[in-house]
Tab-separated table of N, CA and C in Angstrom:
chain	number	residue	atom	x	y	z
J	24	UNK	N	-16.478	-31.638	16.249
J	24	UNK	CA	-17.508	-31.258	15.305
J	24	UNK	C	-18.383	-30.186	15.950
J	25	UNK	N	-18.653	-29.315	15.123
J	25	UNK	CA	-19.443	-28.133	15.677
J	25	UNK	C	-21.183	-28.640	15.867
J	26	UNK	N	-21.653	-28.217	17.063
J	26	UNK	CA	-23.330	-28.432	17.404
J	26	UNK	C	-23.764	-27.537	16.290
J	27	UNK	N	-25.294	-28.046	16.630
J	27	UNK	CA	-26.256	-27.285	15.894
J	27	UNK	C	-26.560	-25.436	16.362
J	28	UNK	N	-26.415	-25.477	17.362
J	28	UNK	CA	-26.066	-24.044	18.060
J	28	UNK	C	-25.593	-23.455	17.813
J	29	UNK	N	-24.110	-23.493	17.555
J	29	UNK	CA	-23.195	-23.081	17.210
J	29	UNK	C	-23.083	-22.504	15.596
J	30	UNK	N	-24.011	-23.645	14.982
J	30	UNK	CA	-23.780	-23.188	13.157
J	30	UNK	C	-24.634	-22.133	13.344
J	31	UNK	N	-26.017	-22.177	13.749
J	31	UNK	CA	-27.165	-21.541	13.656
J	31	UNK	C	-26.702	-19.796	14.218
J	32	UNK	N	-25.513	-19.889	15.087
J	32	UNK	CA	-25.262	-18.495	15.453
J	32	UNK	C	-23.933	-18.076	14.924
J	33	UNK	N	-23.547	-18.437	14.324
J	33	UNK	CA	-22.664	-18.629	13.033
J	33	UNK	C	-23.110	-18.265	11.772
J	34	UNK	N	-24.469	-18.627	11.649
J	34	UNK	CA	-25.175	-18.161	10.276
J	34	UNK	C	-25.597	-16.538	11.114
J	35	UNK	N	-26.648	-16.743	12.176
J	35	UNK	CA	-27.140	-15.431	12.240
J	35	UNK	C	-25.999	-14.099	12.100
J	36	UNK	N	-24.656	-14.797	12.422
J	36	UNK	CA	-23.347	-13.454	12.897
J	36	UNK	C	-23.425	-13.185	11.158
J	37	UNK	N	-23.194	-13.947	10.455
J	37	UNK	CA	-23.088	-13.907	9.206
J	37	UNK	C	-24.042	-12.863	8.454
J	38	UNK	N	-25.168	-13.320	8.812
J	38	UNK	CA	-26.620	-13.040	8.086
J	38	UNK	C	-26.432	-10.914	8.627
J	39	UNK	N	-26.051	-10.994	9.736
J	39	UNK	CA	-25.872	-9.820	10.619
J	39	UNK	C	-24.987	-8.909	9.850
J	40	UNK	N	-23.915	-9.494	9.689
J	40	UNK	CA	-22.563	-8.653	8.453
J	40	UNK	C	-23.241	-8.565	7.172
J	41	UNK	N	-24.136	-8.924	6.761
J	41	UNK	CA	-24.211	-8.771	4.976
J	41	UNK	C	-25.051	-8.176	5.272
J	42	UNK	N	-26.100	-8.096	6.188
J	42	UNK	CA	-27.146	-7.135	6.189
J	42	UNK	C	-26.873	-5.541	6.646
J	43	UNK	N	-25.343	-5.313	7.242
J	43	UNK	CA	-24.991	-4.069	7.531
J	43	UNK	C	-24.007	-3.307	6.406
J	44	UNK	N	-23.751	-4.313	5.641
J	44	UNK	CA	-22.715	-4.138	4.570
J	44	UNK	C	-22.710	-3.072	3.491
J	45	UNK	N	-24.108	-2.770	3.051
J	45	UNK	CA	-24.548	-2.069	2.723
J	45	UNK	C	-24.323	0.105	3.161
J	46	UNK	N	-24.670	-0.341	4.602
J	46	UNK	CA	-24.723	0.751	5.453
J	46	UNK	C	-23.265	1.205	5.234
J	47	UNK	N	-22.411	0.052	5.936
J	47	UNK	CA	-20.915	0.408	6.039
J	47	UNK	C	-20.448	1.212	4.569
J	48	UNK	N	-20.322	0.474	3.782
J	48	UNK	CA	-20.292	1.107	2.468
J	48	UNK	C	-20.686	2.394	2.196
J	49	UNK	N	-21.505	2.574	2.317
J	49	UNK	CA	-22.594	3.842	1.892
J	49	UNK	C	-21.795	4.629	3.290
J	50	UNK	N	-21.566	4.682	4.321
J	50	UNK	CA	-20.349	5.526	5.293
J	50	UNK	C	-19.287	5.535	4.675
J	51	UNK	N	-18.946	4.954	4.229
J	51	UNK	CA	-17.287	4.663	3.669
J	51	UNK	C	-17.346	5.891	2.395
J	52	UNK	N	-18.531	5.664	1.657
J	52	UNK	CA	-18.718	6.335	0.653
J	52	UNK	C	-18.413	7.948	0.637
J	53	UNK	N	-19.463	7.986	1.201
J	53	UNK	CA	-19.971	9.263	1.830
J	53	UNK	C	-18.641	10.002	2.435
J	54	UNK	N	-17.997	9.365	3.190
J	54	UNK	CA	-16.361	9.635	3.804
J	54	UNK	C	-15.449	10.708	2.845
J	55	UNK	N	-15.405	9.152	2.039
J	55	UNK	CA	-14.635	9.327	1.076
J	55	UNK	C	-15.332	10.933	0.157
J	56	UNK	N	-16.261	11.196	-0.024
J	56	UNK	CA	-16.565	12.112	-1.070
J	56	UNK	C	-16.774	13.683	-0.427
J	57	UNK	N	-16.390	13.564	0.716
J	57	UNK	CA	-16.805	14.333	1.477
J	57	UNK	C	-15.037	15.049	1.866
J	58	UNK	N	-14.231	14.359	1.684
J	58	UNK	CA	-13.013	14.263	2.267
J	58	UNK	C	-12.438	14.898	0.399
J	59	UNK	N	-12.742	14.784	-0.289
J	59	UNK	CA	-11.957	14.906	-1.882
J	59	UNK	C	-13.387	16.154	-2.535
J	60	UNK	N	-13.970	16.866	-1.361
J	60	UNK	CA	-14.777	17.986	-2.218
J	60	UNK	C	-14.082	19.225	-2.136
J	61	UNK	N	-13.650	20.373	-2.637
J	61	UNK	CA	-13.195	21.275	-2.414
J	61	UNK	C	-13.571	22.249	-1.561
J	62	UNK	N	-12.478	22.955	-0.882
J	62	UNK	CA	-12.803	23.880	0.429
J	62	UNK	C	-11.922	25.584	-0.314
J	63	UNK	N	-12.733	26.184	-0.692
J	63	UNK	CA	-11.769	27.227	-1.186
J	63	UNK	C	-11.392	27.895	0.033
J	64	UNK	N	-12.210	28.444	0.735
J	64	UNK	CA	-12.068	29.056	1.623
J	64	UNK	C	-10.633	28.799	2.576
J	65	UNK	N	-10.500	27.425	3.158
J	65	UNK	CA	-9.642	26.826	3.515
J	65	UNK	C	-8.183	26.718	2.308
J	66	UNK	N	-8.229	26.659	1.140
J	66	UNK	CA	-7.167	26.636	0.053
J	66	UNK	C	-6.960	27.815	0.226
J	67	UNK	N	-7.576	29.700	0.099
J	67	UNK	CA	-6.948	30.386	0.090
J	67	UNK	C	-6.274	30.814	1.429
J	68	UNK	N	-6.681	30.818	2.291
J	68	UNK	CA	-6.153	30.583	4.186
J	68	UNK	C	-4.770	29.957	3.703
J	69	UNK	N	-4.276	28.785	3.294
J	69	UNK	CA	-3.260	28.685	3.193
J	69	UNK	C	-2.069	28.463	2.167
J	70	UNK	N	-2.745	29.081	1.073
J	70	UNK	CA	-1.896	29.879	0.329
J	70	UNK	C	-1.269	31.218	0.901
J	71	UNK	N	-2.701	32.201	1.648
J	71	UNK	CA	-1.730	33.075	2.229
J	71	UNK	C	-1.264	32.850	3.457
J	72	UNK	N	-0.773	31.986	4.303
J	72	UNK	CA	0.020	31.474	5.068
J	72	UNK	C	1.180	31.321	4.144
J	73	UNK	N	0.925	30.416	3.463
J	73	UNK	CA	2.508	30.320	2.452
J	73	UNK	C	3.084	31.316	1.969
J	74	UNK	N	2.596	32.593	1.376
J	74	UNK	CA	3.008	33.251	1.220
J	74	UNK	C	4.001	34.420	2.114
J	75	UNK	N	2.919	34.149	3.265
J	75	UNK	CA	3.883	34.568	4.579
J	75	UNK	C	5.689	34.101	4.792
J	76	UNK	N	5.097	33.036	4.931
J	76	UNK	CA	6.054	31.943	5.789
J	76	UNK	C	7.054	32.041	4.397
């Protein structure tokens, strides 16, 4: 059977993840929207590469 110690830092690890969960997300987010914005500059660079090659 688990001590009282043990739950109590069990809750805090817990209490610790939902309170960063937020953050993580909002990185994840941000990732993500940052990664799917358009780069023309970079699109025409390699179009004319392709056109090369």
């Amino acid at each position: 059977m688990l001590n009282k110690a043990t739950l109590s830092a069990a809750a805090a690890t817990a209490r610790r993840l939902v309170a960063a969960a937020p953050l993580g997300l909002a990185v994840f987010g941000v990732a993500m929207a940052a990664s799917s914005t358009p780069r023309p500059e970079i699109d025409q660079r390699v179009e004319a590469v392709r056109l090369l090659t």
